[in-house]
mmCIF file of C-alpha atoms and ligand atoms in Angstrom:
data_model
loop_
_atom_site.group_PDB
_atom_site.id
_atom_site.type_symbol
_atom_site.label_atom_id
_atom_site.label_comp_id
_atom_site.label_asym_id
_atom_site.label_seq_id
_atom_site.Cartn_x
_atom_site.Cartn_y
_atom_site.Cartn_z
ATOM 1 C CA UNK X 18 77.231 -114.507 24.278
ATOM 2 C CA UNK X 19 73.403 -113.920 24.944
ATOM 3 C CA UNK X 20 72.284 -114.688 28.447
ATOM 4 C CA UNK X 21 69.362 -117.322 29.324
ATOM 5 C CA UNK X 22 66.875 -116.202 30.841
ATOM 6 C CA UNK X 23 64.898 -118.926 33.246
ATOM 7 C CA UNK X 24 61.633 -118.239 35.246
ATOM 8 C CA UNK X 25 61.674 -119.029 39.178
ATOM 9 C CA UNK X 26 58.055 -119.148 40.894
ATOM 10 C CA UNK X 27 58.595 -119.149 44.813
ATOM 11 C CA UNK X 28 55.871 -120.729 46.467
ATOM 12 C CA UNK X 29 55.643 -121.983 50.071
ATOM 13 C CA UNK X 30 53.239 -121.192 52.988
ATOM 14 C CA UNK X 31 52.323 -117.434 54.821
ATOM 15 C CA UNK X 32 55.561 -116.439 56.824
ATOM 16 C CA UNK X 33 58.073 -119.298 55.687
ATOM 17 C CA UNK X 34 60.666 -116.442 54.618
ATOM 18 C CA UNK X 35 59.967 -116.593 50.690
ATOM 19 C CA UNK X 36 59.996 -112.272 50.382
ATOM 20 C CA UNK X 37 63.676 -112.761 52.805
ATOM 21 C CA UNK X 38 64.720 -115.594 50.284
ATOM 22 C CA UNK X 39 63.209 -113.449 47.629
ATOM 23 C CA UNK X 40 65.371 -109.910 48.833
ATOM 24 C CA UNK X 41 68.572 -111.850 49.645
ATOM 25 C CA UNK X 42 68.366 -113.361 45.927
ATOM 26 C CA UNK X 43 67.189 -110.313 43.422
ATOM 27 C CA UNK X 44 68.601 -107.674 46.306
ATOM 28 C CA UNK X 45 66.719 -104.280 44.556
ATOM 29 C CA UNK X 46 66.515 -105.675 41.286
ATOM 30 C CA UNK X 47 62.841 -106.035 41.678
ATOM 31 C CA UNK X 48 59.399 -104.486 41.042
ATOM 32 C CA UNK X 49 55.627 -105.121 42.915
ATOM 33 C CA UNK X 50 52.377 -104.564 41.435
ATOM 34 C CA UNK X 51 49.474 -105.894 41.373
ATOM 35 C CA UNK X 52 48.514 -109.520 39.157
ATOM 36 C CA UNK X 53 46.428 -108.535 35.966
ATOM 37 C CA UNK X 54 42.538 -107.828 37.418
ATOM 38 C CA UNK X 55 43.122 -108.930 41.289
ATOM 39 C CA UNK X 56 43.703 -106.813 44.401
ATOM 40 C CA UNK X 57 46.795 -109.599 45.171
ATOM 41 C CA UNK X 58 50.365 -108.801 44.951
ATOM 42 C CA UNK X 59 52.568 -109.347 42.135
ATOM 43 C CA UNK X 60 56.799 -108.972 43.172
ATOM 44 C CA UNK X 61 59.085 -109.595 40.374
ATOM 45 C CA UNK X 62 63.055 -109.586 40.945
ATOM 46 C CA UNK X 63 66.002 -110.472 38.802
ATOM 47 C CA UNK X 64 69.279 -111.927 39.164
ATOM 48 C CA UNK X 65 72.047 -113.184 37.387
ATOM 49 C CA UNK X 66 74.242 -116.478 38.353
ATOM 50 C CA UNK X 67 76.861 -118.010 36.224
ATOM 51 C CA UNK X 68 76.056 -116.316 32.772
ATOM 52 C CA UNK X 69 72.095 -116.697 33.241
ATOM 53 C CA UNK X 70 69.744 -114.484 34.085
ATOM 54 C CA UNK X 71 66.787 -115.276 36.247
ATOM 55 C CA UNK X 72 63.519 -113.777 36.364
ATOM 56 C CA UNK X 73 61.740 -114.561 40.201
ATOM 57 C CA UNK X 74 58.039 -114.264 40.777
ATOM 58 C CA UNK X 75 57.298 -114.180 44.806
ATOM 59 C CA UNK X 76 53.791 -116.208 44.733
ATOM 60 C CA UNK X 77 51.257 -115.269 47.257
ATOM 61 C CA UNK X 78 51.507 -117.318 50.123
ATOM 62 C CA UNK X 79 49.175 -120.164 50.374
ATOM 63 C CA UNK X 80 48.213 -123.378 52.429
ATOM 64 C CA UNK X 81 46.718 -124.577 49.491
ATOM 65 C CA UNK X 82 46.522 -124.159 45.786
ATOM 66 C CA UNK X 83 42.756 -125.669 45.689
ATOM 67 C CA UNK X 84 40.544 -123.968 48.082
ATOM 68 C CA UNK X 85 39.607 -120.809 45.438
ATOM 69 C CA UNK X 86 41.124 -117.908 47.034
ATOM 70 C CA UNK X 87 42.445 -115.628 44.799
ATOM 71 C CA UNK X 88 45.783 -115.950 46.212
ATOM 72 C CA UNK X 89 45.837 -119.368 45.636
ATOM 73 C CA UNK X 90 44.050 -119.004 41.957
ATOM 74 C CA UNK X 91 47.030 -116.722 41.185
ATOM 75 C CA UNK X 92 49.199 -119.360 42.291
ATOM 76 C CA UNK X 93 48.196 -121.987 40.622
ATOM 77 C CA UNK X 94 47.625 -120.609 37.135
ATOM 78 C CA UNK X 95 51.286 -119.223 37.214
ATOM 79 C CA UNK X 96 52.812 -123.035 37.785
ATOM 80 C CA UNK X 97 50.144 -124.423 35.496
ATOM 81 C CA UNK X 98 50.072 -121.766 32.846
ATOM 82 C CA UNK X 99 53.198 -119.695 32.839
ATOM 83 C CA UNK X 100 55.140 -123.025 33.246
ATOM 84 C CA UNK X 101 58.386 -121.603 35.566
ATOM 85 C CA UNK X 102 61.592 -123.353 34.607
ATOM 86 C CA UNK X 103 62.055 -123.954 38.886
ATOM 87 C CA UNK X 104 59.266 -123.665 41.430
ATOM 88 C CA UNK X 105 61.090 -123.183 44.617
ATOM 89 C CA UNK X 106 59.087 -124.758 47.665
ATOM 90 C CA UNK X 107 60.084 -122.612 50.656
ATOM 91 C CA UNK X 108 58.813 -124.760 54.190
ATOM 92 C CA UNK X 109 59.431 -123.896 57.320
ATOM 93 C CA UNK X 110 61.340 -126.323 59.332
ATOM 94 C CA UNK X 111 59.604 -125.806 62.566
ATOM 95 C CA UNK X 112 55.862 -126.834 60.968
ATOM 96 C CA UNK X 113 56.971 -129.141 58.298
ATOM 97 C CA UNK X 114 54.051 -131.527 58.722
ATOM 98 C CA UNK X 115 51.886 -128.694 57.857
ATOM 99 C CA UNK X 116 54.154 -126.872 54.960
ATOM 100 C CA UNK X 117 54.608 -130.599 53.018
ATOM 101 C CA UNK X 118 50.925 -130.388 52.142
ATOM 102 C CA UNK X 119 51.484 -127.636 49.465
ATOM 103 C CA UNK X 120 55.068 -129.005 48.819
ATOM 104 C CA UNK X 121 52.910 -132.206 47.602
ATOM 105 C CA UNK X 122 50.152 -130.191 45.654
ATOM 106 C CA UNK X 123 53.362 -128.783 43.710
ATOM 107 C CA UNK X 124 54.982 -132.133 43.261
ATOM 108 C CA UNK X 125 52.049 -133.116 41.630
ATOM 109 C CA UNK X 126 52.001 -129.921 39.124
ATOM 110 C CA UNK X 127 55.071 -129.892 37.891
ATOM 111 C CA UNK X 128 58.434 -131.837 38.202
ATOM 112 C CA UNK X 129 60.951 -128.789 38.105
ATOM 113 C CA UNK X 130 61.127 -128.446 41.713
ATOM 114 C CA UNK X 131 63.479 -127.841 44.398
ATOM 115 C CA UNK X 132 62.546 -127.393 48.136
ATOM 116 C CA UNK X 133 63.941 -125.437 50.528
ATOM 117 C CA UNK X 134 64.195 -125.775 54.245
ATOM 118 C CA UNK X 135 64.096 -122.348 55.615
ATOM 119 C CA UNK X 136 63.877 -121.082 59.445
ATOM 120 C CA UNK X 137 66.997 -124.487 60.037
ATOM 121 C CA UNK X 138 68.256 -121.761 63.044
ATOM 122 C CA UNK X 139 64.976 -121.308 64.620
ATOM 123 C CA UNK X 140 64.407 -125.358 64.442
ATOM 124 C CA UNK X 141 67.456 -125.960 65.856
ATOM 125 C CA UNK X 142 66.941 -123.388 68.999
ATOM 126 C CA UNK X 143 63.850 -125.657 69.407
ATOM 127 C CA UNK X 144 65.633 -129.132 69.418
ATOM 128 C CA UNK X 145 64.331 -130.001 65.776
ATOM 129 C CA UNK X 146 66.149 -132.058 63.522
ATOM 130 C CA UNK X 147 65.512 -132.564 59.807
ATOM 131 C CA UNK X 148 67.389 -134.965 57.645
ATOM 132 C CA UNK X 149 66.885 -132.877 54.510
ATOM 133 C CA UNK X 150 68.614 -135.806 52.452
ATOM 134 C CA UNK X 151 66.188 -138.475 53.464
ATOM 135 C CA UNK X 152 63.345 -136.038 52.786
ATOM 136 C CA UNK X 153 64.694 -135.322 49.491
ATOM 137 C CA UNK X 154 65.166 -139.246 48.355
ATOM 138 C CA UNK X 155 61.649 -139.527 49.730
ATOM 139 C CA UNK X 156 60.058 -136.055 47.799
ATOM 140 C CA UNK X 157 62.175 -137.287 44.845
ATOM 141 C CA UNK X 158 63.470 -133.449 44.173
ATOM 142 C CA UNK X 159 66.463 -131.780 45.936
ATOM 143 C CA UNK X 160 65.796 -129.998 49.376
ATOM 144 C CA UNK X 161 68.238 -127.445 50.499
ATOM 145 C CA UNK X 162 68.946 -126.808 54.404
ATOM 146 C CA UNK X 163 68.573 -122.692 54.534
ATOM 147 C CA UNK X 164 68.061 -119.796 56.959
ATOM 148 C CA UNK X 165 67.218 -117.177 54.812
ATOM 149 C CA UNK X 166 67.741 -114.219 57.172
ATOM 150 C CA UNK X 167 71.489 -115.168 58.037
ATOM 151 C CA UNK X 168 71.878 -116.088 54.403
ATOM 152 C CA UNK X 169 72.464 -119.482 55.181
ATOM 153 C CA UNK X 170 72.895 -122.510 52.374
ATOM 154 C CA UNK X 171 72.015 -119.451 50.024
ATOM 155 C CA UNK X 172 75.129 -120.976 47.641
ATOM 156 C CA UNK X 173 74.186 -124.490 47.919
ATOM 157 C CA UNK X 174 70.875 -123.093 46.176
ATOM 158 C CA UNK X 175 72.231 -121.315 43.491
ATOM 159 C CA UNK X 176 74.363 -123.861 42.743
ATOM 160 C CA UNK X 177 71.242 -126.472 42.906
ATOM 161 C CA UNK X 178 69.669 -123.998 40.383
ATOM 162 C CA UNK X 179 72.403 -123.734 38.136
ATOM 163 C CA UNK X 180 72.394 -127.610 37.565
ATOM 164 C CA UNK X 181 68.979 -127.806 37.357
ATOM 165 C CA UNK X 182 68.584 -125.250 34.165
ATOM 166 C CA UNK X 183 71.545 -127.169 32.574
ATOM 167 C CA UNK X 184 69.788 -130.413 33.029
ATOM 168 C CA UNK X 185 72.215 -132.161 35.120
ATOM 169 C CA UNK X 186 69.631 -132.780 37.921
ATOM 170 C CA UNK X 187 67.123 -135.396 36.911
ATOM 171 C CA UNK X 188 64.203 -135.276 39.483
ATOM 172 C CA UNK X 189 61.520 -138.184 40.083
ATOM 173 C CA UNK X 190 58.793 -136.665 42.421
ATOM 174 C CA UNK X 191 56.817 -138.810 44.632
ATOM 175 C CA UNK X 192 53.429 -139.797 43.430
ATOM 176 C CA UNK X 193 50.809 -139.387 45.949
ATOM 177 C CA UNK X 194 48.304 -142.648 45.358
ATOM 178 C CA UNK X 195 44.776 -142.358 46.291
ATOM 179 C CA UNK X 196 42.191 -144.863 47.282
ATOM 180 C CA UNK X 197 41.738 -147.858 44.688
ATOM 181 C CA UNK X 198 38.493 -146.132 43.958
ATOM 182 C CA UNK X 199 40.006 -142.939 43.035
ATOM 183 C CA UNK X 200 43.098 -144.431 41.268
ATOM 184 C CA UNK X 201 40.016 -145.859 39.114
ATOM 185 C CA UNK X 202 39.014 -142.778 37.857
ATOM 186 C CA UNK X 203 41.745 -141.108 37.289
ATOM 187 C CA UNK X 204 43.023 -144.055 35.659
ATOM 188 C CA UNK X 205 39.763 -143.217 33.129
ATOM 189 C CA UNK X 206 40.195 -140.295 32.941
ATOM 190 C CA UNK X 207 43.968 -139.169 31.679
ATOM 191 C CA UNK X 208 43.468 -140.375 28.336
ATOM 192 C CA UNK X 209 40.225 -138.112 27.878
ATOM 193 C CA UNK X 210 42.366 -135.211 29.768
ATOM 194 C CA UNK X 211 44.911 -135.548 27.521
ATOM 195 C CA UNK X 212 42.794 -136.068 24.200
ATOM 196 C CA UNK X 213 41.395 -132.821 25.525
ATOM 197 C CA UNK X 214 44.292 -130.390 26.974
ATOM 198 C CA UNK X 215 47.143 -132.397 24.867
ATOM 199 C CA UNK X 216 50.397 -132.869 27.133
ATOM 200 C CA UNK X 217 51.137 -129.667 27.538
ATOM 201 C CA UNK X 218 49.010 -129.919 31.486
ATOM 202 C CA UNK X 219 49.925 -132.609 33.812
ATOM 203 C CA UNK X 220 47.268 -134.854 32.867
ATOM 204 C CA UNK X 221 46.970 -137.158 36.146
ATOM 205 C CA UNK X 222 46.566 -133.274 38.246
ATOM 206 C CA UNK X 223 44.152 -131.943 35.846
ATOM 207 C CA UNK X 224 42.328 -135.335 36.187
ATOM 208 C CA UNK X 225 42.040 -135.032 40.271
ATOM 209 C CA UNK X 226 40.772 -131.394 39.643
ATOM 210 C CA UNK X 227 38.351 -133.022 37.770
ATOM 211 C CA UNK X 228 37.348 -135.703 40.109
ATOM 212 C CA UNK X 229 37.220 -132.779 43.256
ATOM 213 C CA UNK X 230 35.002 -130.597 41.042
ATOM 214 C CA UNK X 231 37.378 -127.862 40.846
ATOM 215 C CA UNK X 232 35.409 -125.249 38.847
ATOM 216 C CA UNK X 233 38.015 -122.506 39.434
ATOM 217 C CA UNK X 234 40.495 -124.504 37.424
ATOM 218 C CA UNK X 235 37.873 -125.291 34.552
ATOM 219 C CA UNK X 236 37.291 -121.150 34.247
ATOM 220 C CA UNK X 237 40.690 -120.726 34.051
ATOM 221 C CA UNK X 238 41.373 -122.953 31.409
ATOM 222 C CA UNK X 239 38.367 -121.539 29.743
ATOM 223 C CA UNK X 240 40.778 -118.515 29.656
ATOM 224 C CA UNK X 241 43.916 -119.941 28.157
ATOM 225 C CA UNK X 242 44.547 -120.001 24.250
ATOM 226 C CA UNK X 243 44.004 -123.951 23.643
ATOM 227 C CA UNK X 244 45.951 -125.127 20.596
ATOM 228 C CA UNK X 245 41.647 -126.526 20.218
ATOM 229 C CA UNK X 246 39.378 -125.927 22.731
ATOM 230 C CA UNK X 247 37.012 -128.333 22.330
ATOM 231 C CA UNK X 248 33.610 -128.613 24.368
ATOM 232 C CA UNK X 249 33.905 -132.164 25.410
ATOM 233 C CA UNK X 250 32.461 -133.364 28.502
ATOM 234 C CA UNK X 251 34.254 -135.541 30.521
ATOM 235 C CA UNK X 252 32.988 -138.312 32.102
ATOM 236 C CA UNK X 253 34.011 -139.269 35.874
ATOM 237 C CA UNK X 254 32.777 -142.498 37.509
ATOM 238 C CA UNK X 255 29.783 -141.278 38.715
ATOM 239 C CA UNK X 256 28.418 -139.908 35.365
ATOM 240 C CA UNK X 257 28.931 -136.868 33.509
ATOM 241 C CA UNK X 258 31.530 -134.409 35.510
ATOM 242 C CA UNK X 259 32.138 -131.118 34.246
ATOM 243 C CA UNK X 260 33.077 -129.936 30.803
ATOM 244 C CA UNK X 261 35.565 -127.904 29.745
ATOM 245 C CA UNK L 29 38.209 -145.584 81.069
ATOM 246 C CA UNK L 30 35.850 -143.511 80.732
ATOM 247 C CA UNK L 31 34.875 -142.580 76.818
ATOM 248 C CA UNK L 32 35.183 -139.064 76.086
ATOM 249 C CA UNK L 33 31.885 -137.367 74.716
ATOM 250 C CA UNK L 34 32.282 -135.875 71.394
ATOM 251 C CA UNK L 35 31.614 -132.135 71.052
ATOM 252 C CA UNK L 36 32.220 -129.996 68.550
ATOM 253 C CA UNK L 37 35.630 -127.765 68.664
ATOM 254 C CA UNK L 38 33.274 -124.101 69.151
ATOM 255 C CA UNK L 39 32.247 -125.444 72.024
ATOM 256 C CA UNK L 40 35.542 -125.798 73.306
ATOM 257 C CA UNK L 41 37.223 -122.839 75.356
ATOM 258 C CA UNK L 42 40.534 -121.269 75.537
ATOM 259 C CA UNK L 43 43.427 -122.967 77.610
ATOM 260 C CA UNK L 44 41.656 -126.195 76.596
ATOM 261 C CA UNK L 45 42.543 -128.883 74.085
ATOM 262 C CA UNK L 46 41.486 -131.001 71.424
ATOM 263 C CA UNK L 47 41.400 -133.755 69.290
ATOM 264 C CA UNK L 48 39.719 -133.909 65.799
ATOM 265 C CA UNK L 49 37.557 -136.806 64.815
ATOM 266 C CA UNK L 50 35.821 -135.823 61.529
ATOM 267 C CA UNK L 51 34.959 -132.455 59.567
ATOM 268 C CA UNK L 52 31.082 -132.629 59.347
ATOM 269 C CA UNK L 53 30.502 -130.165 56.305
ATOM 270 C CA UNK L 54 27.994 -130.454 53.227
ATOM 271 C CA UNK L 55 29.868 -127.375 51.555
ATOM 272 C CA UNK L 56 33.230 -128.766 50.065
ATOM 273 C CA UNK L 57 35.097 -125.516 49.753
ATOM 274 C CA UNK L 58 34.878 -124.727 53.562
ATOM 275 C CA UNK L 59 35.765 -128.667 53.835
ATOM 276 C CA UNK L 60 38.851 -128.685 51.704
ATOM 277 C CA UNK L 61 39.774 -125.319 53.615
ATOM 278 C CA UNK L 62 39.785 -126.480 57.057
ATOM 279 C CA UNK L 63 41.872 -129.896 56.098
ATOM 280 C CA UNK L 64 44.028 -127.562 54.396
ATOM 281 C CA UNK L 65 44.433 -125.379 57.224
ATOM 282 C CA UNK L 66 45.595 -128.467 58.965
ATOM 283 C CA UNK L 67 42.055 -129.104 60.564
ATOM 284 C CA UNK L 68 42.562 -132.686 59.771
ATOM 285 C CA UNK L 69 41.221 -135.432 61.973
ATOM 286 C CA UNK L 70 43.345 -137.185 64.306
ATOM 287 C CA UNK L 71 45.526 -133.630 64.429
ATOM 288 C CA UNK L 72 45.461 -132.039 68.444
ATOM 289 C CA UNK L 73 44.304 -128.436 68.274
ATOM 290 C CA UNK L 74 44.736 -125.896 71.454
ATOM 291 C CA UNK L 75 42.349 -123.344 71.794
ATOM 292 C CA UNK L 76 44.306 -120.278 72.900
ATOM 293 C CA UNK L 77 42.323 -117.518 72.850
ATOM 294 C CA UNK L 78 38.531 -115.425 71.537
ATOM 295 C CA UNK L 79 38.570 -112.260 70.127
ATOM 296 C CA UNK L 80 36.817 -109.552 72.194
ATOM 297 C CA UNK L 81 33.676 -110.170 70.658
ATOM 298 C CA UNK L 82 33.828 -113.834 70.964
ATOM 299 C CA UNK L 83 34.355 -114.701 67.304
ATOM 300 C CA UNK L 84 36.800 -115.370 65.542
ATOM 301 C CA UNK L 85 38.877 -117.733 68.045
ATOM 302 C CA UNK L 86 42.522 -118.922 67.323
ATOM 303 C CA UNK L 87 43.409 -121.657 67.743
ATOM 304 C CA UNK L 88 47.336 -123.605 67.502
ATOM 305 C CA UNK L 89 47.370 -126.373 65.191
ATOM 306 C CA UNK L 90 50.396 -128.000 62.963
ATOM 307 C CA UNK L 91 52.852 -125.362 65.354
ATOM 308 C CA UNK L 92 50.703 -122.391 63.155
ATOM 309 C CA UNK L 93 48.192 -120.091 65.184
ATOM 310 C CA UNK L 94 44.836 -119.746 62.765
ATOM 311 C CA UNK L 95 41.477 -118.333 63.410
ATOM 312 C CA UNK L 96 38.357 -119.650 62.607
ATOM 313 C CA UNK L 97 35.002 -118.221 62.768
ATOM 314 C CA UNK L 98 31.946 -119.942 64.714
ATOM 315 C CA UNK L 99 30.666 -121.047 61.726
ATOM 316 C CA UNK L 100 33.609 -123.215 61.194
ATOM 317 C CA UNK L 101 34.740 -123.902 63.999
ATOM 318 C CA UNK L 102 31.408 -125.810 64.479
ATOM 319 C CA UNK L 103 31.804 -128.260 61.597
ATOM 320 C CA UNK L 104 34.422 -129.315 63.346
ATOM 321 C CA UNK L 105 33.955 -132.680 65.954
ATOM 322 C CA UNK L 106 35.889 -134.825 68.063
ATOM 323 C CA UNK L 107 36.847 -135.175 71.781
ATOM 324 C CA UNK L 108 38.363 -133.013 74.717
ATOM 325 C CA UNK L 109 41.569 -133.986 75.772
ATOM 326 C CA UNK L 110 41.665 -133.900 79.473
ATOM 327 C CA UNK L 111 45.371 -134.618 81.251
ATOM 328 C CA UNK L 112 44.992 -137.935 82.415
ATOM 329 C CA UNK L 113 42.953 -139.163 79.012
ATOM 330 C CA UNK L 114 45.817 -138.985 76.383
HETATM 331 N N1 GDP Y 304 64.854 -117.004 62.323
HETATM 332 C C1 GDP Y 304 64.627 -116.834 61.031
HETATM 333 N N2 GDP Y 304 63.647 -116.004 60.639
HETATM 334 C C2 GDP Y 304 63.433 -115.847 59.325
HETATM 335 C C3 GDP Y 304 64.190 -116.524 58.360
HETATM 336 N N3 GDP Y 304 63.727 -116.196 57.147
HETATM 337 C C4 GDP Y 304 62.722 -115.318 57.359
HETATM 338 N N4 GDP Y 304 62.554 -115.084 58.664
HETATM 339 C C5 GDP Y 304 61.570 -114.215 59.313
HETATM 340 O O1 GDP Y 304 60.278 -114.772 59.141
HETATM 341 C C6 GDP Y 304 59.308 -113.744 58.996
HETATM 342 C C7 GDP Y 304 58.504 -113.945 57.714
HETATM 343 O O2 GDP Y 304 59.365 -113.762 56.620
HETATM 344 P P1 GDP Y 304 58.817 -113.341 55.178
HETATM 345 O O3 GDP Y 304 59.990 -113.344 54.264
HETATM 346 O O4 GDP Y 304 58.038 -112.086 55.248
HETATM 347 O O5 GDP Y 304 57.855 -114.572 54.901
HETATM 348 P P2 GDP Y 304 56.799 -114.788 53.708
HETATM 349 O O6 GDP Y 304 55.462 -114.508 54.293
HETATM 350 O O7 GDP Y 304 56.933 -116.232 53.353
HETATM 351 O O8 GDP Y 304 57.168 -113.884 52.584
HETATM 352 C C8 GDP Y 304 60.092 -112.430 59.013
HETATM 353 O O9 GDP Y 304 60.021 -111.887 60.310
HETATM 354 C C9 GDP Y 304 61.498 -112.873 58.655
HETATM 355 O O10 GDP Y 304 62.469 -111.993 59.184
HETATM 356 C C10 GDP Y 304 65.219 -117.420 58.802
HETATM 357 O O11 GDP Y 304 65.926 -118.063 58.035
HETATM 358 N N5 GDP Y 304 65.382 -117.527 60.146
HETATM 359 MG MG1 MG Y 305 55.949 -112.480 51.604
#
């Protein structure tokens, strides 16, 4: 029987322990370049688990997917464009307040994700305590407890992935709302996203990159093979916006 | 009790600490940056140390150590935080 094969994007913050996560899971299955045209590197490892192959890209690590770097450009165009079956979330448990912003920028990209809790020994020399189930009923995605360097909760993950691929884990990610104001727009603005891009984007995200001005993203679209790229200018609230 | 002035966060000096009232910035990509960085007001930042030449300075904020240039770290306003005033 012919394996599957299933993308895995790792994203997560500088130093959160995605390469350990990344070496622990593909061991030296795995090659680095460089992405296509930019001085940022490009790790790609493989692994098998329970008949199915996996294919795992190690993104750059980013505080952000919007502020243009081309870290964070690479990034973002692989969840947007290259669509990975999982994007794993690595945070790190001792600065979660600061790792949950890009957990909720991926939230908002894609649905197919499951975050992980790395560093659990170091927070627990330091007295923290994370209750990884109510932060998964609140993200709306699964969140798996893991110390990557003892190879901690490592099965827990696999097994999360497994049932994930074979569609047994139906995730609901939390919706981050905006002022009224913005809500507005974006409310007027998904069905001319859509009309534009078709379905095959997140419409409400493309929408907010809209609304922020996000020229990077616009380019980058610019770039992709649209089933009909159309020059239509979208309108925003406060007259035209960009076009794309 | 005695208001605190507000400064802006270059003008504060290692050992000392902070808290962020607003991001004062007409360029949006240095704006969405900083808040990204976890410059985001109402956060406490401590100033911990210069480089030799005096820029850039790092500072601890959201339990992560960053470093910001002057140019920045000037955008940046809000008050001292003095023991005694928290
Ligand atoms: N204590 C502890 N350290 C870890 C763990 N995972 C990774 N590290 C360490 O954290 C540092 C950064 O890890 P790395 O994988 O390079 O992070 P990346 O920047 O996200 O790729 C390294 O020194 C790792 O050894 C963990 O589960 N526990
Ligand atoms: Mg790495």
């Amino acid at each position: 029987m012919a394996m599957n094969e299933y993308t895995i994007a790792l994203a997560g913050n500088p130093n959160t322990g995605k390469s350990t996560l990344f070496n622990v899971l593909t061991g030296l299955r795995q090659h680095t370049g460089n992405w296509p045209g930019k001085t940022v590197v490009h790790a790609e490892g493989f692994f098998t688990y329970n008949n199915n192959r996996y294919r795992m890209i190690d993104l750059p690590g980013t505080y952000s997917l919007y502020s243009n770097s081309a870290d964070e450009e690479v990034a973002r165009d692989f969840i947007i464009f290259e669509k990975p079956d999982i994007t794993i979330v690595v945070l790190d448990a001792t600065a979660l307040e600061r790792n949950l912003n890009l957990a909720l920028q991926v939230l908002e990209m894609t649905s197919n994700v499951i975050v992980c809790v790395n560093l659990m020994d170091e927070a627990k020399k330091k007295g923290i305590r994370i209750d990884t189930k109510k932060l998964a009923a609140t993200l709306g995605v699964p969140v798996i407890p893991i110390s990557a360097r003892n190879k901690e909760g490592i099965d827990t993950l696999l097994k999360t992935i497994d049932s994930m691929v074979l569609g047994k884990i139906k995730t609901n990610p939390i919706t981050v709302r905006y002022s009224p104001e913005i809500e507005q727009c974006i409310e007027k603005l998904i069905p001319r996203v859509k009309e534009v891009i078709g379905d095959a984007y997140p419409a409400r995200w493309v929408a907010l990159r809209l609304l922020d001005g996000d020229m990077s993203l616009l380019r980058a679209f610019q770039q992709q093979p649209l089933p009909s790229v159309k020059e239509v200018s979208i309108y925003a609230c406060h007259g035209p916006a960009k076009s794309i | 009790m005695v208001r605190a002035k507000i400064s802006r966060l270059s003008d504060s000096e290692p050992g000392e600490r902070f808290r962020i009232a607003k991001l004062d910035i007409n360029d949006d990509i240095m704006k969405r940056r900083l808040l990204d960085l976890g410059f985001v007001p109402g956060c406490e930042v401590a100033v911990l140390q210069k480089s030799p030449l005096g820029d850039p300075t790092a500072y601890r904020v959201c339990n992560t150590t960053i470093a910001l240039r002057k140019e920045e770290s000037d955008h940046i306003y809000g008050e001292r935080i003095y023991d005694g005033n928290e």
